[in-house]
Short mmCIF file of C-alpha atoms in Angstrom, two decimals:
data_model
loop_
_atom_site.label_atom_id
_atom_site.label_comp_id
_atom_site.label_asym_id
_atom_site.label_seq_id
_atom_site.Cartn_x
_atom_site.Cartn_y
_atom_site.Cartn_z
CA MET A 1 18.81 77.38 98.93
CA ALA A 2 20.72 75.68 101.69
CA THR A 3 18.97 74.65 104.88
CA THR A 4 19.76 73.51 108.38
CA LYS A 5 17.60 72.69 111.39
CA LEU A 6 16.77 74.40 114.65
CA LYS A 7 15.40 71.94 117.22
CA GLY A 8 14.35 69.66 114.37
CA ASN A 9 12.59 72.36 112.33
CA GLU A 10 14.06 73.25 108.97
CA VAL A 11 15.33 76.81 108.50
CA THR A 12 16.49 78.40 105.26
CA LEU A 13 19.91 79.95 104.80
CA SER A 14 20.55 82.82 102.43
CA GLY A 15 23.62 84.28 100.80
CA THR A 16 26.30 82.86 98.53
CA ASP A 17 26.78 79.12 98.96
CA VAL A 18 30.59 78.89 99.05
CA LYS A 19 32.13 75.48 98.55
CA VAL A 20 35.36 73.66 99.33
CA GLY A 21 37.83 74.69 96.63
CA ASP A 22 36.40 78.22 96.29
CA VAL A 23 38.50 81.26 97.07
CA ALA A 24 37.25 82.48 100.45
CA PRO A 25 35.49 85.85 100.14
CA VAL A 26 37.27 88.67 101.96
CA VAL A 27 34.91 90.25 104.48
CA THR A 28 35.45 92.73 107.29
CA VAL A 29 33.87 92.14 110.69
CA VAL A 30 34.17 94.22 113.87
CA ALA A 31 36.54 93.19 116.69
CA LYS A 32 35.69 93.56 120.36
CA ASP A 33 37.68 96.84 120.42
CA LEU A 34 35.71 98.12 117.36
CA SER A 35 38.68 97.70 115.01
CA ASP A 36 38.29 95.92 111.68
CA VAL A 37 39.10 92.23 111.34
CA GLN A 38 39.54 90.72 107.89
CA VAL A 39 38.16 87.24 107.39
CA GLY A 40 38.90 85.18 104.30
CA GLY A 41 41.29 85.72 101.46
CA GLU A 42 45.00 85.02 101.37
CA LYS A 43 46.70 85.71 104.70
CA GLY A 44 49.83 83.58 104.54
CA LYS A 45 48.44 81.37 107.31
CA ALA A 46 45.42 79.16 107.71
CA GLN A 47 42.18 80.47 109.16
CA ILE A 48 39.60 78.54 111.16
CA VAL A 49 36.41 80.56 110.93
CA VAL A 50 33.95 79.46 113.59
CA VAL A 51 30.43 80.80 113.01
CA VAL A 52 28.01 80.84 115.94
CA PRO A 53 24.51 82.32 116.37
CA SER A 54 25.38 84.02 119.69
CA LEU A 55 28.07 83.67 122.34
CA ASP A 56 25.26 84.13 124.85
CA THR A 57 24.13 80.50 124.53
CA ALA A 58 25.55 77.43 126.23
CA VAL A 59 26.44 75.57 123.01
CA CYS A 60 28.13 78.60 121.40
CA ALA A 61 30.06 79.34 124.59
CA ALA A 62 31.23 75.72 124.88
CA GLU A 63 32.26 75.66 121.22
CA THR A 64 34.23 78.89 121.55
CA ARG A 65 36.01 77.61 124.67
CA LYS A 66 36.96 74.38 122.85
CA PHE A 67 38.30 76.24 119.80
CA ASN A 68 40.18 78.65 122.10
CA GLU A 69 41.92 75.66 123.69
CA ALA A 70 42.61 74.05 120.30
CA ALA A 71 43.89 77.33 118.82
CA ALA A 72 46.72 77.44 121.32
CA LYS A 73 48.04 74.18 119.86
CA VAL A 74 47.80 75.01 116.14
CA GLU A 75 50.81 76.69 114.55
CA ASN A 76 50.56 79.03 111.56
CA ALA A 77 46.80 79.41 111.89
CA GLU A 78 44.35 81.82 113.42
CA VAL A 79 40.89 81.16 114.80
CA ILE A 80 38.18 83.76 114.26
CA VAL A 81 34.77 83.37 115.87
CA VAL A 82 32.07 85.28 113.97
CA SER A 83 28.61 86.05 115.33
CA MET A 84 26.03 88.83 115.26
CA ASP A 85 26.73 89.67 118.91
CA LEU A 86 27.71 93.27 119.57
CA PRO A 87 31.48 93.78 119.94
CA PHE A 88 31.03 94.86 123.58
CA ALA A 89 29.23 91.64 124.46
CA MET A 90 31.92 89.63 122.68
CA GLY A 91 34.61 91.42 124.67
CA ARG A 92 32.81 90.78 127.94
CA PHE A 93 32.44 87.09 127.03
CA CYS A 94 36.16 86.78 126.25
CA THR A 95 37.14 88.47 129.52
CA THR A 96 34.74 86.37 131.61
CA GLU A 97 35.74 83.09 129.91
CA GLY A 98 39.50 83.77 129.64
CA ILE A 99 39.43 83.57 125.84
CA GLU A 100 42.89 84.67 124.67
CA ASN A 101 43.90 82.42 121.76
CA LEU A 102 41.37 83.51 119.17
CA THR A 103 39.80 86.60 117.67
CA VAL A 104 36.10 87.42 117.87
CA GLY A 105 34.38 89.36 115.12
CA SER A 106 30.89 90.79 114.98
CA ASP A 107 28.95 90.73 111.73
CA PHE A 108 26.24 93.01 113.13
CA ARG A 109 26.74 95.99 110.79
CA ALA A 110 25.86 94.63 107.37
CA LYS A 111 25.78 90.87 107.85
CA ALA A 112 28.38 90.82 105.08
CA PHE A 113 30.11 87.68 106.34
CA ALA A 114 26.88 85.71 106.76
CA LYS A 115 25.72 86.73 103.28
CA SER A 116 29.11 86.10 101.62
CA TYR A 117 29.44 82.62 103.13
CA GLY A 118 25.77 81.56 102.85
CA VAL A 119 25.15 81.17 106.57
CA LEU A 120 22.51 83.85 107.19
CA ILE A 121 19.35 82.33 108.66
CA SER A 122 16.41 83.76 106.71
CA SER A 123 13.50 81.88 108.29
CA GLY A 124 12.38 80.76 111.72
CA PRO A 125 12.91 82.27 115.16
CA LEU A 126 16.63 82.95 114.58
CA ALA A 127 16.12 84.79 111.27
CA GLY A 128 18.77 87.48 110.93
CA VAL A 129 21.62 85.67 112.70
CA ALA A 130 24.15 83.19 111.37
CA CYS A 131 23.80 79.44 111.70
CA ARG A 132 26.47 77.26 113.31
CA ALA A 133 29.26 76.54 110.83
CA VAL A 134 33.02 76.06 110.53
CA PHE A 135 35.21 76.98 107.58
CA VAL A 136 38.92 76.26 107.19
CA ILE A 137 40.77 78.50 104.76
CA ASN A 138 44.33 77.68 103.76
CA ALA A 139 47.21 80.18 103.60
CA SER A 140 46.43 80.83 99.92
CA GLY A 141 42.85 81.83 100.74
CA VAL A 142 41.10 78.70 99.48
CA ILE A 143 38.33 77.02 101.48
CA THR A 144 39.54 73.52 102.37
CA TYR A 145 36.80 72.55 104.82
CA LYS A 146 33.18 73.54 105.31
CA GLU A 147 30.67 72.30 107.84
CA ILE A 148 27.19 73.71 108.15
CA CYS A 149 26.01 71.99 111.31
CA PRO A 150 22.87 70.01 110.45
CA GLU A 151 21.32 70.99 113.80
CA ILE A 152 22.05 74.50 115.08
CA THR A 153 21.74 73.41 118.72
CA GLU A 154 24.56 70.86 118.36
CA GLU A 155 28.33 71.39 118.33
CA PRO A 156 30.38 70.91 115.15
CA ASN A 157 32.76 68.07 114.34
CA TYR A 158 35.87 69.43 116.08
CA GLU A 159 38.09 66.54 114.99
CA ALA A 160 37.31 67.03 111.29
CA ALA A 161 37.82 70.81 111.47
CA LEU A 162 41.11 70.49 113.33
CA ALA A 163 42.32 67.75 110.98
CA ALA A 164 41.54 70.06 108.05
CA VAL A 165 43.49 72.95 109.57
CA ASN A 166 46.41 70.67 110.43
CA GLU A 167 46.42 69.52 106.82
CA SER A 168 46.30 73.15 105.65
CA THR A 169 49.26 74.12 107.84
CA SER A 170 51.39 71.02 107.36
CA THR A 171 54.88 71.70 106.07
CA SER A 172 55.91 68.07 105.93
CA CYS A 173 56.33 66.22 102.69
CA CYS A 174 53.16 64.78 101.24
CA GLY A 175 54.71 61.35 100.85
CA THR A 176 55.14 61.54 97.08
CA CYS A 177 58.69 62.95 97.31
CA HIS A 178 61.68 60.66 96.86
#
């Protein structure tokens, strides 16, 4: 089983351990307006899936604000923030913080996303929520980047995630054409 740390203490993750190169599982989460949001699979555009334990923490809030800002600059991609927060709380957060460039999705109903992507914390004080992670899925639905943050209380590697999405959305020649 995969693990990560919370304030230096190891916690166990459960669910399917997806890897770079795997087809991203298609999962439905709940939007702030209670509609369904599909995450994963082939969408014809890249997806940056940002997984946070709760938007009601300083690190998660900062991360979501940074990805909201970055999302405005990325063409042919969508950013989806997934947490176990209730949709109403997610909506309130987005309104308060001016979050307009990304979609929020709650995994509270069945924890299907967390289980399908192997990010469900199954031990420690945060058992039952998702760890901090970032996945980039290309337009064909293949995972091209995965980061399970080694310490849940620390932000992810934004540069690596954004480089992966830029690579996934690039329409320029790869340099092997003549």
